[in-house]
Short mmCIF file of C-alpha atoms in Angstrom, two decimals:
data_model
loop_
_atom_site.label_atom_id
_atom_site.label_comp_id
_atom_site.label_asym_id
_atom_site.label_seq_id
_atom_site.Cartn_x
_atom_site.Cartn_y
_atom_site.Cartn_z
CA MET Z 232 0.00 0.00 0.00
CA ALA Z 233 1.33 3.45 -0.91
CA ALA Z 234 2.86 5.75 1.67
CA ALA Z 235 1.25 9.13 2.25
CA GLY Z 236 4.07 11.02 0.55
CA THR Z 237 5.08 14.65 0.79
CA GLY Z 238 5.23 15.68 -2.87
CA PRO Z 239 4.32 19.29 -3.62
CA GLY Z 240 2.10 18.38 -6.58
CA PRO Z 241 1.78 20.25 -9.88
CA LEU Z 242 -0.74 22.72 -8.41
CA ALA Z 243 1.50 23.82 -5.53
CA GLY Z 244 0.93 27.52 -4.94
CA VAL Z 245 -2.65 27.51 -6.27
CA ARG Z 246 -5.14 28.66 -3.66
CA VAL Z 247 -8.69 27.29 -3.68
CA VAL Z 248 -11.69 28.39 -1.62
CA GLU Z 249 -14.34 25.69 -1.36
CA LEU Z 250 -17.77 26.72 -0.13
CA ALA Z 251 -18.74 23.52 1.66
CA GLY Z 252 -21.37 21.29 0.14
CA ILE Z 253 -21.90 17.60 -0.55
CA GLY Z 254 -21.07 15.26 -3.41
CA PRO Z 255 -19.23 16.34 -6.55
CA GLY Z 256 -18.05 19.76 -5.35
CA PRO Z 257 -16.08 18.38 -2.40
CA PHE Z 258 -14.64 15.61 -4.58
CA ALA Z 259 -13.43 18.16 -7.14
CA ALA Z 260 -11.81 20.21 -4.39
CA MET Z 261 -10.20 17.05 -2.99
CA LEU Z 262 -8.73 16.27 -6.40
CA LEU Z 263 -7.23 19.76 -6.65
CA GLY Z 264 -5.84 19.28 -3.14
CA ASP Z 265 -4.35 15.91 -4.10
CA LEU Z 266 -2.54 17.69 -6.91
CA GLY Z 267 -0.99 20.17 -4.51
CA ALA Z 268 -3.44 23.07 -4.32
CA ASP Z 269 -3.95 24.82 -0.97
CA VAL Z 270 -7.66 24.16 -0.43
CA VAL Z 271 -9.52 26.04 2.30
CA ARG Z 272 -13.03 24.75 2.90
CA VAL Z 273 -15.50 27.27 4.27
CA ASP Z 274 -17.83 25.29 6.51
CA ARG Z 275 -21.12 26.51 7.85
CA PRO Z 276 -21.76 26.43 11.60
CA GLY Z 277 -22.80 22.90 12.49
CA GLY Z 278 -21.09 21.33 9.47
CA GLN Z 279 -22.72 19.28 6.70
CA PRO Z 280 -25.54 16.80 7.38
CA LEU Z 281 -23.65 13.86 5.86
CA GLY Z 282 -23.98 11.39 8.68
CA VAL Z 283 -20.25 10.68 8.30
CA ASP Z 284 -17.57 11.54 10.83
CA PRO Z 285 -15.62 14.40 9.18
CA ALA Z 286 -12.39 12.71 10.28
CA ARG Z 287 -13.35 9.73 8.06
CA ASP Z 288 -14.65 11.70 5.08
CA VAL Z 289 -11.98 10.94 2.48
CA THR Z 290 -13.20 13.76 0.23
CA GLY Z 291 -12.15 16.15 2.99
CA ARG Z 292 -8.48 15.19 2.77
CA ASN Z 293 -5.75 17.63 1.69
CA LYS Z 294 -7.89 20.56 2.83
CA ARG Z 295 -8.07 22.97 5.72
CA SER Z 296 -11.30 24.20 7.25
CA VAL Z 297 -12.60 27.48 8.59
CA VAL Z 298 -16.13 28.13 9.79
CA VAL Z 299 -17.99 31.18 8.47
CA ASP Z 300 -21.66 31.95 8.92
CA LEU Z 301 -22.66 33.56 5.63
CA LYS Z 302 -25.97 34.64 7.12
CA THR Z 303 -24.30 37.04 9.54
CA GLU Z 304 -23.42 40.61 8.66
CA ASP Z 305 -19.67 40.02 8.35
CA GLY Z 306 -19.85 36.49 6.88
CA PRO Z 307 -19.83 37.43 3.18
CA ALA Z 308 -17.05 39.96 3.76
CA THR Z 309 -14.88 37.24 5.30
CA VAL Z 310 -15.38 34.97 2.29
CA LEU Z 311 -14.60 37.86 -0.07
CA ASP Z 312 -11.39 38.47 1.87
CA LEU Z 313 -10.45 34.85 1.19
CA VAL Z 314 -11.47 35.21 -2.46
CA GLU Z 315 -9.18 38.21 -2.83
CA ARG Z 316 -6.25 35.96 -1.94
CA ALA Z 317 -7.40 32.92 -3.95
CA ASP Z 318 -7.07 31.64 -7.50
CA VAL Z 319 -10.18 29.44 -7.54
CA LEU Z 320 -13.55 29.27 -5.82
CA ILE Z 321 -15.81 26.21 -5.87
CA GLU Z 322 -19.50 26.23 -4.92
CA GLY Z 323 -22.18 23.62 -5.46
CA TRP Z 324 -25.40 25.32 -4.46
CA ARG Z 325 -28.57 25.78 -6.47
CA PRO Z 326 -28.48 28.71 -8.91
CA GLY Z 327 -29.01 32.02 -7.14
CA VAL Z 328 -28.03 30.90 -3.64
CA ALA Z 329 -24.47 32.27 -3.78
CA GLU Z 330 -25.81 35.55 -5.17
CA ARG Z 331 -28.38 35.78 -2.41
CA LEU Z 332 -25.67 35.25 0.20
CA GLY Z 333 -23.48 37.96 -1.31
CA VAL Z 334 -20.71 35.70 -2.64
CA GLY Z 335 -21.85 35.23 -6.23
CA PRO Z 336 -19.65 35.67 -9.31
CA GLU Z 337 -20.28 39.40 -9.58
CA GLU Z 338 -19.09 40.15 -6.05
CA CYS Z 339 -16.19 37.71 -6.18
CA LEU Z 340 -14.85 38.77 -9.58
CA ALA Z 341 -15.16 42.43 -8.58
CA ARG Z 342 -12.88 41.69 -5.65
CA ASN Z 343 -10.55 39.43 -7.67
CA PRO Z 344 -10.80 39.81 -11.49
CA ALA Z 345 -8.44 36.85 -12.07
CA LEU Z 346 -10.58 34.44 -10.04
CA VAL Z 347 -11.84 31.19 -11.56
CA TYR Z 348 -15.34 30.77 -10.15
CA GLY Z 349 -16.33 27.08 -10.42
CA ARG Z 350 -20.01 26.24 -10.15
CA MET Z 351 -21.07 22.61 -9.67
CA THR Z 352 -24.72 21.73 -10.20
CA GLY Z 353 -26.80 18.89 -11.55
CA TRP Z 354 -28.95 20.78 -14.05
CA GLY Z 355 -26.71 23.81 -14.76
CA GLN Z 356 -27.19 27.50 -14.15
CA ASP Z 357 -30.09 27.87 -16.59
CA GLY Z 358 -32.84 25.85 -18.26
CA PRO Z 359 -36.29 24.73 -17.07
CA LEU Z 360 -34.91 22.45 -14.33
CA ALA Z 361 -32.05 24.66 -13.16
CA ARG Z 362 -33.61 25.45 -9.79
CA SER Z 363 -35.08 21.99 -9.21
CA ALA Z 364 -33.71 19.48 -6.73
CA GLY Z 365 -32.04 16.40 -8.12
CA HIS Z 366 -29.53 13.61 -7.65
CA ASP Z 367 -27.15 11.55 -9.76
CA ILE Z 368 -29.79 9.00 -10.71
CA GLY Z 369 -32.04 11.64 -12.26
CA TYR Z 370 -29.25 13.45 -14.09
CA THR Z 371 -27.93 10.24 -15.66
CA ALA Z 372 -31.48 9.12 -16.46
CA VAL Z 373 -32.31 12.06 -18.73
CA THR Z 374 -28.98 11.92 -20.58
CA GLY Z 375 -29.54 8.37 -21.79
CA ALA Z 376 -26.46 7.13 -19.94
CA LEU Z 377 -28.35 5.29 -17.20
CA GLY Z 378 -30.65 3.63 -19.70
CA MET Z 379 -27.65 2.02 -21.40
CA ILE Z 380 -26.60 0.06 -18.33
CA GLY Z 381 -28.16 -3.21 -17.23
CA PRO Z 382 -29.67 -6.40 -18.63
CA PRO Z 383 -32.03 -6.36 -21.61
CA ASP Z 384 -34.80 -8.06 -19.63
CA GLY Z 385 -34.52 -6.03 -16.44
CA PRO Z 386 -34.33 -2.46 -15.17
CA PRO Z 387 -31.32 -0.21 -15.73
CA ALA Z 388 -28.48 -0.85 -13.25
CA ILE Z 389 -27.49 1.95 -10.87
CA PRO Z 390 -23.69 2.49 -10.87
CA ALA Z 391 -23.73 4.08 -7.38
CA ASN Z 392 -23.20 7.83 -7.98
CA LEU Z 393 -19.96 7.40 -9.90
CA LEU Z 394 -21.26 8.06 -13.41
CA GLY Z 395 -23.07 11.35 -12.82
CA ASP Z 396 -21.76 13.04 -9.69
CA TYR Z 397 -18.11 12.21 -10.14
CA ALA Z 398 -17.40 11.32 -13.78
CA GLY Z 399 -19.88 13.72 -15.38
CA GLY Z 400 -19.69 16.27 -12.58
CA SER Z 401 -16.49 16.56 -10.53
CA LEU Z 402 -14.07 15.66 -13.29
CA TYR Z 403 -15.59 18.10 -15.75
CA LEU Z 404 -15.52 20.83 -13.12
CA VAL Z 405 -11.81 20.17 -12.53
CA VAL Z 406 -11.05 20.18 -16.26
CA GLY Z 407 -12.93 23.47 -16.60
CA ILE Z 408 -11.15 25.02 -13.62
CA LEU Z 409 -7.72 24.05 -14.90
CA ALA Z 410 -8.49 25.37 -18.39
CA ALA Z 411 -9.85 28.64 -16.98
CA LEU Z 412 -6.87 28.94 -14.64
CA HIS Z 413 -4.50 28.57 -17.58
CA HIS Z 414 -6.46 31.23 -19.47
CA ALA Z 415 -6.38 33.60 -16.49
CA ARG Z 416 -2.64 33.24 -16.15
CA ALA Z 417 -1.83 33.37 -19.85
CA GLY Z 418 -4.48 35.89 -20.84
CA GLY Z 419 -3.67 38.91 -18.75
CA GLY Z 420 -5.30 37.89 -15.48
CA ARG Z 421 -8.88 37.60 -16.67
CA GLY Z 422 -10.96 35.20 -14.61
CA GLN Z 423 -14.30 33.68 -15.51
CA VAL Z 424 -17.18 31.46 -14.37
CA VAL Z 425 -17.11 27.72 -15.04
CA ASP Z 426 -20.65 26.29 -15.25
CA ALA Z 427 -20.19 22.54 -14.72
CA ALA Z 428 -23.51 20.72 -14.94
CA ILE Z 429 -23.71 16.98 -14.36
CA VAL Z 430 -26.18 16.62 -17.24
CA ASP Z 431 -23.69 18.28 -19.59
CA GLY Z 432 -20.70 16.23 -18.47
CA THR Z 433 -22.57 12.93 -18.46
CA SER Z 434 -23.94 13.62 -21.93
CA HIS Z 435 -20.41 14.42 -23.08
CA LEU Z 436 -19.22 11.03 -21.80
CA THR Z 437 -21.53 9.32 -24.29
CA ALA Z 438 -19.85 10.94 -27.32
CA MET Z 439 -18.41 7.71 -28.74
CA ILE Z 440 -21.70 5.87 -28.29
CA HIS Z 441 -23.57 8.63 -30.12
CA GLY Z 442 -21.11 8.25 -32.97
CA MET Z 443 -21.69 4.51 -33.10
CA LEU Z 444 -25.46 5.09 -32.92
CA ALA Z 445 -25.31 7.46 -35.88
CA ALA Z 446 -23.20 4.98 -37.83
CA GLY Z 447 -25.64 2.13 -37.20
CA ALA Z 448 -23.13 0.30 -35.01
CA TRP Z 449 -25.12 0.70 -31.78
CA GLN Z 450 -28.73 -0.22 -31.01
CA ASP Z 451 -30.61 2.16 -28.73
CA ARG Z 452 -31.49 -0.52 -26.18
CA ARG Z 453 -29.75 -2.31 -23.33
CA GLY Z 454 -27.85 -5.55 -23.61
CA ALA Z 455 -27.77 -5.59 -27.40
CA ASN Z 456 -24.37 -4.12 -28.17
CA LEU Z 457 -20.68 -4.86 -28.09
CA LEU Z 458 -19.91 -2.97 -24.86
CA ASP Z 459 -23.09 -3.36 -22.81
CA GLY Z 460 -23.13 -7.12 -22.27
CA GLY Z 461 -24.86 -7.86 -25.54
CA CYS Z 462 -22.06 -10.10 -26.79
CA PRO Z 463 -20.95 -13.19 -24.82
CA PHE Z 464 -17.26 -12.29 -24.78
CA TYR Z 465 -17.80 -8.94 -23.02
CA GLY Z 466 -19.75 -9.60 -19.88
CA LEU Z 467 -19.96 -11.01 -16.37
CA TYR Z 468 -20.10 -14.68 -15.39
CA ALA Z 469 -20.83 -16.38 -12.07
CA THR Z 470 -18.35 -18.84 -10.58
CA SER Z 471 -19.03 -21.94 -8.51
CA ASP Z 472 -18.59 -20.11 -5.21
CA GLY Z 473 -20.92 -17.21 -6.01
CA GLY Z 474 -18.17 -14.89 -7.25
CA TRP Z 475 -18.00 -13.20 -10.62
CA MET Z 476 -15.50 -12.91 -13.45
CA ALA Z 477 -15.40 -10.01 -15.90
CA VAL Z 478 -14.66 -10.92 -19.51
CA GLY Z 479 -13.53 -8.34 -22.08
CA ALA Z 480 -12.03 -10.52 -24.82
CA LEU Z 481 -13.12 -8.34 -27.73
CA GLU Z 482 -10.20 -8.55 -30.18
CA ARG Z 483 -9.62 -11.86 -31.98
CA PRO Z 484 -6.21 -12.73 -30.48
CA PHE Z 485 -7.53 -12.03 -26.97
CA TYR Z 486 -10.67 -14.03 -27.63
CA ASP Z 487 -8.69 -17.01 -28.90
CA GLU Z 488 -6.59 -16.97 -25.72
CA PHE Z 489 -9.74 -16.68 -23.64
CA ALA Z 490 -11.46 -19.59 -25.39
CA ARG Z 491 -8.38 -21.79 -25.04
CA LEU Z 492 -7.90 -21.13 -21.34
CA LEU Z 493 -11.61 -21.44 -20.60
CA GLY Z 494 -11.66 -24.81 -22.33
CA LEU Z 495 -14.17 -24.15 -25.11
CA ASP Z 496 -14.21 -26.61 -27.98
CA GLU Z 497 -13.41 -25.22 -31.43
CA GLU Z 498 -16.96 -25.47 -32.76
CA THR Z 499 -18.46 -23.60 -29.83
CA ALA Z 500 -15.67 -20.99 -29.85
CA ALA Z 501 -16.30 -20.34 -33.54
CA GLY Z 502 -19.68 -18.91 -32.57
CA ARG Z 503 -17.89 -15.63 -31.89
CA ASP Z 504 -18.27 -14.59 -35.51
CA ASP Z 505 -21.98 -15.37 -35.83
CA PRO Z 506 -24.35 -13.32 -33.65
CA ALA Z 507 -27.04 -15.91 -34.30
CA ARG Z 508 -24.95 -18.37 -32.28
CA TRP Z 509 -24.17 -15.99 -29.42
CA GLY Z 510 -26.89 -17.46 -27.23
CA VAL Z 511 -25.31 -20.92 -27.41
CA LEU Z 512 -21.84 -19.45 -26.87
CA ARG Z 513 -22.99 -17.49 -23.83
CA GLU Z 514 -24.51 -20.61 -22.24
CA ALA Z 515 -21.30 -22.56 -22.87
CA VAL Z 516 -19.13 -19.83 -21.37
CA ALA Z 517 -21.43 -19.57 -18.34
CA ALA Z 518 -21.36 -23.33 -17.84
CA ARG Z 519 -17.56 -23.43 -17.90
CA PHE Z 520 -17.24 -20.59 -15.38
CA ARG Z 521 -19.62 -22.39 -13.01
CA THR Z 522 -17.19 -25.32 -12.75
CA ARG Z 523 -14.54 -23.46 -10.68
CA THR Z 524 -14.27 -20.82 -7.98
CA ARG Z 525 -13.37 -17.20 -8.58
CA ALA Z 526 -9.90 -17.77 -7.14
CA GLU Z 527 -9.30 -20.77 -9.39
CA TRP Z 528 -10.34 -18.91 -12.54
CA THR Z 529 -8.26 -15.92 -11.49
CA GLU Z 530 -5.22 -18.17 -11.35
CA VAL Z 531 -6.02 -19.62 -14.78
CA PHE Z 532 -6.19 -16.22 -16.47
CA ASP Z 533 -3.57 -14.37 -14.41
CA GLY Z 534 -0.87 -12.74 -16.53
CA THR Z 535 -2.47 -13.73 -19.86
CA ASP Z 536 -3.92 -11.68 -22.72
CA ALA Z 537 -7.37 -13.21 -22.32
CA CYS Z 538 -8.70 -9.98 -20.76
CA VAL Z 539 -10.42 -11.67 -17.82
CA ALA Z 540 -10.44 -10.29 -14.27
CA PRO Z 541 -12.13 -11.15 -10.97
CA VAL Z 542 -14.87 -8.81 -9.79
CA LEU Z 543 -13.61 -7.60 -6.41
CA SER Z 544 -15.35 -5.77 -3.60
CA LEU Z 545 -14.20 -2.40 -2.27
CA ARG Z 546 -12.48 -4.07 0.68
CA GLU Z 547 -10.81 -6.67 -1.55
CA ALA Z 548 -9.48 -4.28 -4.18
CA PRO Z 549 -6.49 -2.85 -2.26
CA ALA Z 550 -5.01 -6.36 -1.91
CA HIS Z 551 -5.08 -7.11 -5.63
CA PRO Z 552 -1.43 -7.85 -6.55
CA HIS Z 553 -1.25 -5.30 -9.36
CA LEU Z 554 -2.92 -2.51 -7.40
CA ALA Z 555 -0.81 -3.29 -4.35
CA ALA Z 556 2.40 -3.21 -6.41
CA ARG Z 557 1.50 0.19 -7.85
CA GLY Z 558 0.38 1.63 -4.54
CA THR Z 559 -3.04 2.44 -5.98
CA TYR Z 560 -4.43 2.57 -2.43
CA ALA Z 561 -2.96 4.12 0.70
CA ASP Z 562 -3.56 3.75 4.41
CA HIS Z 563 -3.54 7.32 5.67
CA ALA Z 564 -4.79 8.61 9.00
CA GLY Z 565 -6.14 5.14 9.74
CA THR Z 566 -8.31 4.96 6.62
CA VAL Z 567 -7.65 2.85 3.53
CA GLN Z 568 -8.37 5.05 0.53
CA PRO Z 569 -7.43 5.59 -3.12
CA ALA Z 570 -4.06 7.26 -3.55
CA PRO Z 571 -3.87 10.49 -5.60
CA ALA Z 572 -4.22 10.09 -9.36
CA PRO Z 573 -2.97 10.59 -12.00
CA ARG Z 574 0.78 10.36 -11.42
CA PHE Z 575 3.44 12.90 -12.28
CA SER Z 576 7.13 12.23 -12.83
CA ALA Z 577 8.39 15.59 -11.53
CA THR Z 578 5.64 16.88 -9.23
CA PRO Z 579 3.82 13.92 -7.67
CA GLY Z 580 0.66 14.49 -5.70
CA ALA Z 581 0.44 13.27 -2.12
CA LEU Z 582 -1.80 12.66 0.87
CA ARG Z 583 -0.46 15.54 2.92
CA ARG Z 584 -3.31 16.06 5.36
CA PRO Z 585 -6.07 13.93 6.88
CA PRO Z 586 -9.71 14.93 6.33
CA ALA Z 587 -10.39 18.44 7.58
CA VAL Z 588 -12.46 18.85 10.72
CA PRO Z 589 -14.79 21.89 10.50
CA GLY Z 590 -13.13 25.00 11.87
CA ALA Z 591 -9.98 23.25 13.09
CA ASP Z 592 -7.59 25.18 10.85
CA ALA Z 593 -8.77 28.76 11.33
CA ALA Z 594 -5.61 30.01 13.03
CA GLU Z 595 -3.33 28.29 10.54
CA VAL Z 596 -5.22 29.65 7.52
CA ALA Z 597 -5.40 33.11 9.07
CA ARG Z 598 -1.63 33.14 9.38
CA ASP Z 599 -0.81 31.60 5.98
CA TRP Z 600 -3.34 33.69 4.05
CA ASN Z 601 -2.63 36.86 6.04
CA LEU Z 602 -6.22 37.16 7.22
CA PRO Z 603 -6.18 37.78 11.01
CA SER Z 604 -9.93 38.24 11.23
CA LEU Z 605 -10.44 34.52 10.65
CA ALA Z 606 -8.86 33.73 14.00
CA GLY Z 607 -10.23 36.73 15.84
CA GLY Z 608 -7.03 38.64 15.35
CA LEU Z 609 -3.53 37.17 15.38
CA PRO Z 610 -0.36 38.75 16.66
#
């Protein structure tokens, strides 16, 4: 398991103000922190109603926390003082909330014209649903992405909140922030607003599928295509002990290796090239996988080009030999968690700080950001 590390990261020197929220905004701020940014989270009195101990909230790592009540007379002024000293601000409230509290883009950019103001929402800043409540499952539903996932004879499968909140949301916000930050620094110090909507990012993720759909290479239904479990050599199979193996033997050389190691006879294996025989092939593959345990099949396919892997749980994943060798996970502050990604040869990211506890870093931030009012006045 990877050590915490002390690398400065490629974003060392970049200051980020995060207006505390839940979900994709905090994850985006964590990612910037992993890459070396100095992230100060502005918590509200009482913290967030997550039901998770802040000391165990992995998305709070590599941050510092101050508590500011934006509903008091001097609350907005304190945030604007932070903004004046920052490069980036992240907020994930419904449209209009930041403006109502006095820390919207107009006020912040007036104080700091070079600021990158990142806005993370589900529906975006405008449109008929902009001010409506929502969650990952609804955002991915209307983009067509959720409807692609799952068996043909059952309901769509819910991929936790990874597809919308984090892939279509957080990661697009971070890309937008980094692009806008580059523009601000290369374009004469001009900041801007980044409107990162989960519906936009998730739709963007389906670009290749839309191309295949337009070309007639994708059917607009579940379980009928090359990459959605429609073909028998790209799917999931149960083992004798109730485990699962993931098969992705798409290309011919990989498929041939897969068929050989699985023990398919030549006639059955030849069904790969005839979709009319895929049903028979799928049953044969399933029957073979049911003859051994997950561990036994893992050993059979280990180190080969058959493109077969065991389906592991979250607790099992860190012990996988490849992930362990690469240090993909780290044990930091008593919590096993993913290590920073991606990796950099000259400026590696690191787990520098445990999850921030609301308000615990006020004095430190006040000193480092030259803002005595945060700590009630420092010498």
